[in-house]
Coordinates of C-alpha atoms in Angstrom, one line a residue:
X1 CA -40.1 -103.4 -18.2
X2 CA -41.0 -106.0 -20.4
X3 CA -41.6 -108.9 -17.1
X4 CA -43.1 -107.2 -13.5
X5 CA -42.8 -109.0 -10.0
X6 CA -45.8 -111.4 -10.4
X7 CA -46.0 -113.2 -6.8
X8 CA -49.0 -115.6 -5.8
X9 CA -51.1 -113.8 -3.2
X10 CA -50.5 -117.0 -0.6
X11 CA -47.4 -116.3 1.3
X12 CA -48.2 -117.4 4.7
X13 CA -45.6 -114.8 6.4
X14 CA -47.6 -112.0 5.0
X15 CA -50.6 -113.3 5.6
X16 CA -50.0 -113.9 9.4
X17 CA -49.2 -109.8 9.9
X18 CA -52.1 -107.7 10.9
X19 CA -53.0 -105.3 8.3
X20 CA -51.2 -102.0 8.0
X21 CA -51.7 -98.2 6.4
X22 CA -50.5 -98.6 3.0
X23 CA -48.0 -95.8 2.1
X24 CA -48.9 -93.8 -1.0
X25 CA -48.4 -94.8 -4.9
X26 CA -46.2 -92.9 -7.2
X27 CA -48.5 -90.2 -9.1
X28 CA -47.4 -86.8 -11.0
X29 CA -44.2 -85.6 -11.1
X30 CA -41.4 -86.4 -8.4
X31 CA -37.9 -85.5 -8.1
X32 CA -35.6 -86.6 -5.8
X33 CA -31.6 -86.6 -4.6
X34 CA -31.7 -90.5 -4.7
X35 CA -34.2 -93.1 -5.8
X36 CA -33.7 -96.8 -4.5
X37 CA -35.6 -99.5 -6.9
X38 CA -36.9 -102.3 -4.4
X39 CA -37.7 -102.6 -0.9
X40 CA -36.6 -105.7 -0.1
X41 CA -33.3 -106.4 2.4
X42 CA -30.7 -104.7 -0.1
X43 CA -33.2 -102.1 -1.0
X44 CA -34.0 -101.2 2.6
X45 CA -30.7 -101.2 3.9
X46 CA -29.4 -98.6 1.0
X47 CA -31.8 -96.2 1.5
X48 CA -31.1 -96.1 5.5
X49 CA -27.5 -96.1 4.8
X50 CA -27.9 -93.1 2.3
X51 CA -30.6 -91.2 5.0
X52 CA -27.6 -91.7 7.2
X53 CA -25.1 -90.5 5.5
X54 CA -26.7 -87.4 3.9
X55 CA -29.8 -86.7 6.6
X56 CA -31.1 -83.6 3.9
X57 CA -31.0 -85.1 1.3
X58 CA -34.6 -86.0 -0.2
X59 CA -34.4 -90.4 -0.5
X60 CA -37.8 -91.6 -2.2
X61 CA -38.1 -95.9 -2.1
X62 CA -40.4 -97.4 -4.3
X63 CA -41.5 -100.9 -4.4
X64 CA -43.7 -102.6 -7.5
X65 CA -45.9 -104.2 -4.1
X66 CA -46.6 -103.7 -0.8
X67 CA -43.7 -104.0 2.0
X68 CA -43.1 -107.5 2.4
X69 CA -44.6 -109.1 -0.7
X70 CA -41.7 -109.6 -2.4
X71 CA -38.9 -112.2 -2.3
X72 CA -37.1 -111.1 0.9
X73 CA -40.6 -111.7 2.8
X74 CA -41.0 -114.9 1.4
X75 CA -37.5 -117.2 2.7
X76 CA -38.0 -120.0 4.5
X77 CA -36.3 -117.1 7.6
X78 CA -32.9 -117.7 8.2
X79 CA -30.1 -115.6 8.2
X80 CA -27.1 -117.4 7.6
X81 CA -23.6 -116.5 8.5
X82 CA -21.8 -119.3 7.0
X83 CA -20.9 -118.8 3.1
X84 CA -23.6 -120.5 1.4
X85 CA -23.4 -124.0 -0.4
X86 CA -21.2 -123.3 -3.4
X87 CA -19.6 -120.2 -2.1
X88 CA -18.4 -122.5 0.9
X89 CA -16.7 -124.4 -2.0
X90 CA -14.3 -121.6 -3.1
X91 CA -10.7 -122.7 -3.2
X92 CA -9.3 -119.6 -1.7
X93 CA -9.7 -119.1 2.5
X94 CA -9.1 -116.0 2.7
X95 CA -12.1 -115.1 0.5
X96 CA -14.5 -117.4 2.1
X97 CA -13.1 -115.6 5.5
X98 CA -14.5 -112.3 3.9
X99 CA -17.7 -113.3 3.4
X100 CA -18.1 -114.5 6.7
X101 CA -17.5 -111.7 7.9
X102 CA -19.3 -109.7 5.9
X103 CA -22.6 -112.1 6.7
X104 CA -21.8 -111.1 10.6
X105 CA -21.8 -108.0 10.1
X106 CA -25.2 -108.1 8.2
X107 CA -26.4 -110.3 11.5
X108 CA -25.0 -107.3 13.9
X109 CA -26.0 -104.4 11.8
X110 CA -29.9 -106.3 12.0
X111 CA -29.8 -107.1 15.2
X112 CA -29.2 -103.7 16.4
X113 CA -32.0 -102.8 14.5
X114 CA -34.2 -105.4 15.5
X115 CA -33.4 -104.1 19.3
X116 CA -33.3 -100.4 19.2
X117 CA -36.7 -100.4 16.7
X118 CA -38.8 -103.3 19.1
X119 CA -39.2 -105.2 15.6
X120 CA -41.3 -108.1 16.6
X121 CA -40.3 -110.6 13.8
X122 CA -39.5 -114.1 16.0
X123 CA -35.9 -112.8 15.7
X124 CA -33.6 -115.3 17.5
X125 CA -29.9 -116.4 17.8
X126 CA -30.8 -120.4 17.8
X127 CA -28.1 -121.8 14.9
X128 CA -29.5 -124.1 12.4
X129 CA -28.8 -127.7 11.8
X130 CA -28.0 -129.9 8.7
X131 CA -29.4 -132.6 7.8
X132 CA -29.3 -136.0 6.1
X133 CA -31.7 -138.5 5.6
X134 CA -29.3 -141.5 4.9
X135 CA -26.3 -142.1 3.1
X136 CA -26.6 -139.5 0.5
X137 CA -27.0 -137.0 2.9
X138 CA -24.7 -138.2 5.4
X139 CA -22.1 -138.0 2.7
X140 CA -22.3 -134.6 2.2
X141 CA -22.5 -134.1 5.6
X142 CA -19.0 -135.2 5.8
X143 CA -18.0 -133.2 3.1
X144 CA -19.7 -130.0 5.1
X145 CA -17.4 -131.4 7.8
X146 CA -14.5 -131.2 6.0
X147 CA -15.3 -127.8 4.8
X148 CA -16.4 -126.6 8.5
X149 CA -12.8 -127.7 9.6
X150 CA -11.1 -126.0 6.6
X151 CA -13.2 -122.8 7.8
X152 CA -12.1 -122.9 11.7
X153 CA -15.3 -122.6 12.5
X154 CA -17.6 -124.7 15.6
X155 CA -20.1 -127.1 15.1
X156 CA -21.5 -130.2 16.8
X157 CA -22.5 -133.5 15.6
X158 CA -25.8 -134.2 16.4
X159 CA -27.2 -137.8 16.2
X160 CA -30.5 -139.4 15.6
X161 CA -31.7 -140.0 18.9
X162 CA -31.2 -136.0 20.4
X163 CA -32.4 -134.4 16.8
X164 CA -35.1 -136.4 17.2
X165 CA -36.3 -135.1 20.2
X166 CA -35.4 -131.4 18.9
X167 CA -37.3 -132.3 15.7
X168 CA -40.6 -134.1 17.3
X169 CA -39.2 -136.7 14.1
X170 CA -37.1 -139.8 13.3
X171 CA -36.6 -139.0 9.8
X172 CA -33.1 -137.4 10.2
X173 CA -30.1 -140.6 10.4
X174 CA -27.6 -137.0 11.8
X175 CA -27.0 -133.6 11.8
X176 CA -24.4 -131.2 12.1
X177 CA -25.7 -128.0 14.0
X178 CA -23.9 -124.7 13.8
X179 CA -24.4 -121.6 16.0
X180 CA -23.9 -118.5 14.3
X181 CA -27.5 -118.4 12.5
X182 CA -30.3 -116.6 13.4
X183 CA -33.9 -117.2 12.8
X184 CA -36.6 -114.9 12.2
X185 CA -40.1 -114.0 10.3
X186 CA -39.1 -112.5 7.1
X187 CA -42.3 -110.1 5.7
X188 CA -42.1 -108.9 9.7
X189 CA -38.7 -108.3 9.7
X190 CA -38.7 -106.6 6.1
X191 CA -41.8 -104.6 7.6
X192 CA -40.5 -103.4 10.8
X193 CA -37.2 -102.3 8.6
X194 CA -39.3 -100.2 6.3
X195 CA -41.4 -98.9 9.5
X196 CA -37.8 -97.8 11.3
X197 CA -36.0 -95.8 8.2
X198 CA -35.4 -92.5 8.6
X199 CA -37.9 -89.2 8.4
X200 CA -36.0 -87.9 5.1
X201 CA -36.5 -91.7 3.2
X202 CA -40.1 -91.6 1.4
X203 CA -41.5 -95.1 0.7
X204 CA -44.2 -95.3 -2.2
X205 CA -45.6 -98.7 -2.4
X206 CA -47.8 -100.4 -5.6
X207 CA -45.7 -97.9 -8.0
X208 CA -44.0 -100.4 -10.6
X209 CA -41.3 -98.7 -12.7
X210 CA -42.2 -99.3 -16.8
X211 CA -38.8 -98.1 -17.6
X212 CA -35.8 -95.6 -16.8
X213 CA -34.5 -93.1 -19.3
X214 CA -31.5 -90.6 -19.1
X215 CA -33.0 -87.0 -19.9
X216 CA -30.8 -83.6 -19.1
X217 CA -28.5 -85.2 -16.5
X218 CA -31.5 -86.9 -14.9
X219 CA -32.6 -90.6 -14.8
X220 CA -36.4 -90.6 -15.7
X221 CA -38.2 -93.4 -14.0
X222 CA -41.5 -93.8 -16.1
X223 CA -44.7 -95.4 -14.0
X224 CA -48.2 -96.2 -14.4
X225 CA -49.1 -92.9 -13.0
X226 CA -46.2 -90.8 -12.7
X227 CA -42.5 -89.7 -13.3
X228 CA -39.3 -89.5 -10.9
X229 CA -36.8 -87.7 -12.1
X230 CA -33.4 -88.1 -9.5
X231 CA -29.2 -88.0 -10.9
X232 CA -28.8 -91.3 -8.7
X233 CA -30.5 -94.3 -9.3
X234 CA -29.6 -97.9 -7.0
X235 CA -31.1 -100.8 -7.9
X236 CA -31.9 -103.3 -4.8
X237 CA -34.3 -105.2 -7.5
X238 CA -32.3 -108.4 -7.7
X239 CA -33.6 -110.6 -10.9
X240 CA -35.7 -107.8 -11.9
X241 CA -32.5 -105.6 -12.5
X242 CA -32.3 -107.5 -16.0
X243 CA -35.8 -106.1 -17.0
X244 CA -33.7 -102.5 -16.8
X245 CA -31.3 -103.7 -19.6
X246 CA -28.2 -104.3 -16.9
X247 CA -27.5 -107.5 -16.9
X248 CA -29.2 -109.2 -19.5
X249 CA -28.3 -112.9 -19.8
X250 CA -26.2 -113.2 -16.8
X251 CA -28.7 -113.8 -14.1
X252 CA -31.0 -117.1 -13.9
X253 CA -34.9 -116.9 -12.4
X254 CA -35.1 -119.2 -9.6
X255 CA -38.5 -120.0 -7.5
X256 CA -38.6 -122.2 -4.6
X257 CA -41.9 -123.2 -2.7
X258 CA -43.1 -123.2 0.5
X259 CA -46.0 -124.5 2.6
X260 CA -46.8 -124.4 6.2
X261 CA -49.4 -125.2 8.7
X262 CA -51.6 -123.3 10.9
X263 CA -50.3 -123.1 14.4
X264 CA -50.9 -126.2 16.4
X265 CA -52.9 -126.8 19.3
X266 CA -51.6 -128.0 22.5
X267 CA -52.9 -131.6 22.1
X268 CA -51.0 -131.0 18.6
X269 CA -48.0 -130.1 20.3
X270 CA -47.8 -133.1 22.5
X271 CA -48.0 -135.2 19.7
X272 CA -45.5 -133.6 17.8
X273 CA -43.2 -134.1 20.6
X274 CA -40.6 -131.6 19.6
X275 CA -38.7 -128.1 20.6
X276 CA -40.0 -125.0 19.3
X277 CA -38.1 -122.5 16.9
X278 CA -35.7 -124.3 15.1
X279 CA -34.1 -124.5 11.6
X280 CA -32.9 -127.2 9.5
X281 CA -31.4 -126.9 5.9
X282 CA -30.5 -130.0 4.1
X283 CA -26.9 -131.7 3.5
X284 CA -27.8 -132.4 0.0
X285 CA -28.5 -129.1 -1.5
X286 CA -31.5 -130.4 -3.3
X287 CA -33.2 -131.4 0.2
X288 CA -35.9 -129.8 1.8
X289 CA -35.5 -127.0 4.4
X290 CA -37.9 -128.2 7.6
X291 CA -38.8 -125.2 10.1
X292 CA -40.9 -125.1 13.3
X293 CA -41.3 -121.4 14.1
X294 CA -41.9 -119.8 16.9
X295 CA -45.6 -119.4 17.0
X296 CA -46.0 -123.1 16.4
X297 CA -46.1 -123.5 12.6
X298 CA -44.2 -126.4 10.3
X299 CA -42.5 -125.8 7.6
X300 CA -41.9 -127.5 4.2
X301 CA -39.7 -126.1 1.2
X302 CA -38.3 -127.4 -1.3
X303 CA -39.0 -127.6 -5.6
X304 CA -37.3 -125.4 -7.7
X305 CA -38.3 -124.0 -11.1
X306 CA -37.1 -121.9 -13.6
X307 CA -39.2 -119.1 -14.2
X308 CA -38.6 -117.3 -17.1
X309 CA -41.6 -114.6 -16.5
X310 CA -41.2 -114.8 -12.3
X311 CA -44.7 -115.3 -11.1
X312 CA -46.5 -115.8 -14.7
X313 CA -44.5 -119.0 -15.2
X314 CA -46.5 -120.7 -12.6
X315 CA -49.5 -122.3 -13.4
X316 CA -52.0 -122.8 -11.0
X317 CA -51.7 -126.8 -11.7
X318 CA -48.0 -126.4 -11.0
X319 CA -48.5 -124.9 -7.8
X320 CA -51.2 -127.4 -6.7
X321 CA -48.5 -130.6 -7.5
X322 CA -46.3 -128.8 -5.6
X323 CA -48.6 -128.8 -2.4
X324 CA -49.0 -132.2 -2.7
X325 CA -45.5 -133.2 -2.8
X326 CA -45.1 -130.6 0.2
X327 CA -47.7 -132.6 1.5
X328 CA -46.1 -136.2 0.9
X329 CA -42.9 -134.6 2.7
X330 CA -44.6 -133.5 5.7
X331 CA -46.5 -136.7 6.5
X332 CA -43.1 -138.6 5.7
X333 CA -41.7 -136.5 9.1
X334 CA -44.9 -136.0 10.8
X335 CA -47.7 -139.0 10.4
X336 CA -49.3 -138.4 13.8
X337 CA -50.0 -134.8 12.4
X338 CA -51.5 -135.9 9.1
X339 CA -55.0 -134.2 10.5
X340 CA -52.9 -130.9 10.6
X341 CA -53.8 -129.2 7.2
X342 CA -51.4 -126.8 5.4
X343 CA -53.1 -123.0 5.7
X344 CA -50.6 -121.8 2.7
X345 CA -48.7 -122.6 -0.1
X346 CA -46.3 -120.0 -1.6
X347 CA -43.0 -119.7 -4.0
X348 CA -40.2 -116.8 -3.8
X349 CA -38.1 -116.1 -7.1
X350 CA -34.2 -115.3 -6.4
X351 CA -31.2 -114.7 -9.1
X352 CA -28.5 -117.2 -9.3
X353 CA -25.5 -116.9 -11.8
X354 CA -23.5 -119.4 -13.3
X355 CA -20.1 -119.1 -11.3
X356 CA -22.2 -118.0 -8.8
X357 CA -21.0 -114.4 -8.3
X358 CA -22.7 -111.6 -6.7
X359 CA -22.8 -108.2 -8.8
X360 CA -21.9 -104.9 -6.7
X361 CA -21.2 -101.5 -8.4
X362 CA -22.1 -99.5 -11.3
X363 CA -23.9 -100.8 -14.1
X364 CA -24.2 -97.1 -16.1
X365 CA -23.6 -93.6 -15.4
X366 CA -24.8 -92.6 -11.6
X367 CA -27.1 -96.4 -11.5
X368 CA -25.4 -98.6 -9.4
X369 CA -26.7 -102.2 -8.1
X370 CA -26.7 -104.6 -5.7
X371 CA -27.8 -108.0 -7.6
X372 CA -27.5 -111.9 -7.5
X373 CA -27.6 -112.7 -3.9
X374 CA -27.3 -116.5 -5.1
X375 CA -30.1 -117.9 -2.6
X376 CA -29.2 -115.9 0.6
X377 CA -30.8 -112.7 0.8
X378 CA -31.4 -111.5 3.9
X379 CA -27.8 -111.1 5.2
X380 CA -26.0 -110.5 2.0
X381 CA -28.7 -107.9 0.4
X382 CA -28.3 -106.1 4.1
X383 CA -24.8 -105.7 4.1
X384 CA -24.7 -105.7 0.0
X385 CA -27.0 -102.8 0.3
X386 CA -25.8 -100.9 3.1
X387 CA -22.0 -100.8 1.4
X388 CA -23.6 -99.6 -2.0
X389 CA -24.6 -96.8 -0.4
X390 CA -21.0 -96.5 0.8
X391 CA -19.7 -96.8 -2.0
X392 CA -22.3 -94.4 -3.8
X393 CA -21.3 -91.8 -1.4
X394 CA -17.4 -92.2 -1.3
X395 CA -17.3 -93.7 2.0
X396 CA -14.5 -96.3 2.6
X397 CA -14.2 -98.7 5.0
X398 CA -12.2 -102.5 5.4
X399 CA -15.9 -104.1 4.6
X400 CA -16.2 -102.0 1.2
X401 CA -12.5 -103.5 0.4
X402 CA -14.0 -106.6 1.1
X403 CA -17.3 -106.9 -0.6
X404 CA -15.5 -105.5 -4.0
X405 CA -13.2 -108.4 -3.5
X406 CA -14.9 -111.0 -3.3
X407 CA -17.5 -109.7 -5.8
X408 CA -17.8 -109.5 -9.7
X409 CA -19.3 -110.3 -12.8
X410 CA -22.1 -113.0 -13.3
X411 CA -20.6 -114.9 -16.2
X412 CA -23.2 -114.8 -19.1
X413 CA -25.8 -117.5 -20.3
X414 CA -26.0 -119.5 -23.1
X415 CA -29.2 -118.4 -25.4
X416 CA -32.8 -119.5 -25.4
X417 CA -34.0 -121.9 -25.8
X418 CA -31.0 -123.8 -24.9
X419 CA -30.6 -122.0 -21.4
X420 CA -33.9 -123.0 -20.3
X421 CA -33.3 -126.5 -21.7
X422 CA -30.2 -126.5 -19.9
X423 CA -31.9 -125.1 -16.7
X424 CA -34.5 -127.6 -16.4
X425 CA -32.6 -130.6 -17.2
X426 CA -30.4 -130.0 -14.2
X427 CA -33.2 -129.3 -11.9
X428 CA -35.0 -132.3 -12.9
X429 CA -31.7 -133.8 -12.2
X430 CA -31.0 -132.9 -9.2
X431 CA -34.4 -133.5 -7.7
X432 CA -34.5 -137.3 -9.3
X433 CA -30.8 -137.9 -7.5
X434 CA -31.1 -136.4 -4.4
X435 CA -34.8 -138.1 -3.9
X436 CA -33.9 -140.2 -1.3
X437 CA -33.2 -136.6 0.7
X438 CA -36.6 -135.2 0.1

């Protein structure tokens, strides 16, 4: 690999677990029946599906961190039902009707989980409003009307004076709130998932993969300390699955950022003057997402980069301007908290494609992926990942017809340095129209 996962060491989800046993690093010579890159949502759920389906066979996972450090422990903790901005855009019903359904099932499959595991990860079936600040937002907001109605699916206007008294702010002018999301604490969630697999899945942790070779029928997965040698390799590794050579200029780096506060005090709570645990993601995609969690933290995200190297593309000057305009949002919503400091400050890197299509299959002989979860991981890499492993093992199922139909090939990107050019100028874009959102 020529770029590793390079994440800050400030995600305020991690950081707010209680320290765990780390599971071993890859050293010496391993073989295995399957090896699963990744150990985020898509990652997790193929290796359970594939302990399932085959209980003796020997499943190693191997993650370049620890549990939780990666992307899918670093969302701003929804799990959305709904297909996601562009996707809800698709022309044809009947494939916007699959991936609804698909996303469901993700929500079911995780809730089981979630249940019959006692996964303490703020999980909760609250919905999630949208948005808008004024008339730029409340335009789209009528367009996500439109497209709600189109859908057949529920949802309830919301005005300024009731948001604002879910919110503890008058910022919003409206929302539209729907009720098939779920909230939850991502890096507890993805930890309690890697805590509940199966006996025969093996997790090694801090073992980043250099490079993969074919040698005698085998894939040889090359690490800092040691070799796994396996005939079935799946890739839940997302971006990173262009750092293998699959993929290569079809899938775009994308880091958004985070910041939160510490929990507030109860003198802080009755200024705030809002509910608890809620979610709201913004009519104009370039908004920011606002959060109150469960344990009494406020969220901010929002600012999105192109990062070329993941984690190295951030400077340390980057990520303290972005604090600051974190900051700016915050005490737009909340100016009787502006003695509440932020605690953390944190950015998450995802893969978007062009037409914004999802990749499911094989890539090469016996490697097959799950990759490009276009900004909503944690219900499309669980049922993504959970159907690879389906597939993998010749299972079939009305899902598996689904996911391969509404699933293809990311279209390909122009070349450097025109991409990033290209990239950038539409970010920058986007941010400097939709500023009246932010």
């Amino acid at each position: 690999m020529i770029h590793l996962p390079n994440d800050d060491t400030s995600c305020g989800w991690y950081d707010a677990l209680p320290d765990t046993a780390v599971n071993p690093p890859l050293a010496g010579e391993e073989s295995a029946d399957y090896v699963v890159l990744g150990a985020g949502f898509a990652g997790l759920a193929m290796a359970r599906r594939l302990a399932e389906l085959s209980p003796y066979s020997r499943i190693l996972l191997i993650d370049a961190q620890r549990i939780g450090q990666g992307a899918s422990g670093r969302n701003s903790g929804f799990v959305i039902d709904l297909p996601h901005k562009f996707a809800l855009e698709h022309p044809d019903p009947a494939h916007k009707q699959k991936l609804l359904s698909l996303n469901r099932l993700a929500i079911k499959q995780l809730s089981k989980l979630v249940s019959k595991y006692n996964i303490h990860c703020q999980w909760s079936a609250v919905g999630k409003f949208q948005g808008a600040v004024g008339p730029r937002g409340e335009a789209y907001l009528d367009h996500f009307e439109h497209l709600m109605k189109d859908l057949g699916e529920p949802y309830l206007h919301v005005g300024a004076e009731k948001l604002s008294k879910v919110l503890g702010t008058r910022y919003y002018s409206r929302a539209i709130f729907t009720p098939g999301g779920y909230l939850m604490q991502p890096a507890a969630l993805v930890r309690g998932l890697a805590q509940s697999l199966p006996d025969n899945v093996e997790i090694l942790e801090n073992s980043p993969i250099r490079g993969i070779s074919k040698e005698n029928g085998y894939w040889r997965l090359q690490g800092d300390n040691g070799v796994v040698k396996t005939p079935d390799l799946l890739l839940g590794t997302s971006i990173f699955t262009r750092e293998f050579g699959y993929l290569k200029n079809r899938l775009l780096p994308v880091m958004t950022f985070a910041s939160w506060t510490r929990p507030l005090s109860d003198e802080e709570m009755q200024r705030y003057g809002g509910q608890l645990n809620w979610g709201l993601t913004p009519a104009d995609h370039a908004g920011t997402t606002l959060r109150m969690t469960a344990d009494r933290r406020i969220l901010v995200r929002n600012s999105y980069k192109h990062v070329p190297k993941y984690g190295a593309s951030v400077t340390d000057a980057m990520r303290k301007r972005i604090r600051e305009d974190h900051r700016q949002v915050f005490l737009a919503r909340y100016p009787a908290l502006a003695d509440v400091p932020f605690t953390h400050t944190w950015g998450g890197v995802y893969a978007i494609s062009r037409n914004f299509t999802n990749f499911f299959g094989q890539l090469d002989d016996r490697v097959y992926a799950s990759a490009c979860d276009n900004g909503v991981g944690a219900a499309w890499g669980t049922i993504s990942g959970t159907l690879l492993a389906d597939f993998v093992m010749g299972e079939s199922s009305p899902a598996l017809k689904d996911i391969r139909q509404v699933t293809g090939m990311p279209s390909l990107n122009p070349p450097e340095p025109f991409l990033g050019m290209g990239v950038k100028s539409r970010i920058h874009l986007a941010k400097w129209q939709s500023r009246s959102e932010l």
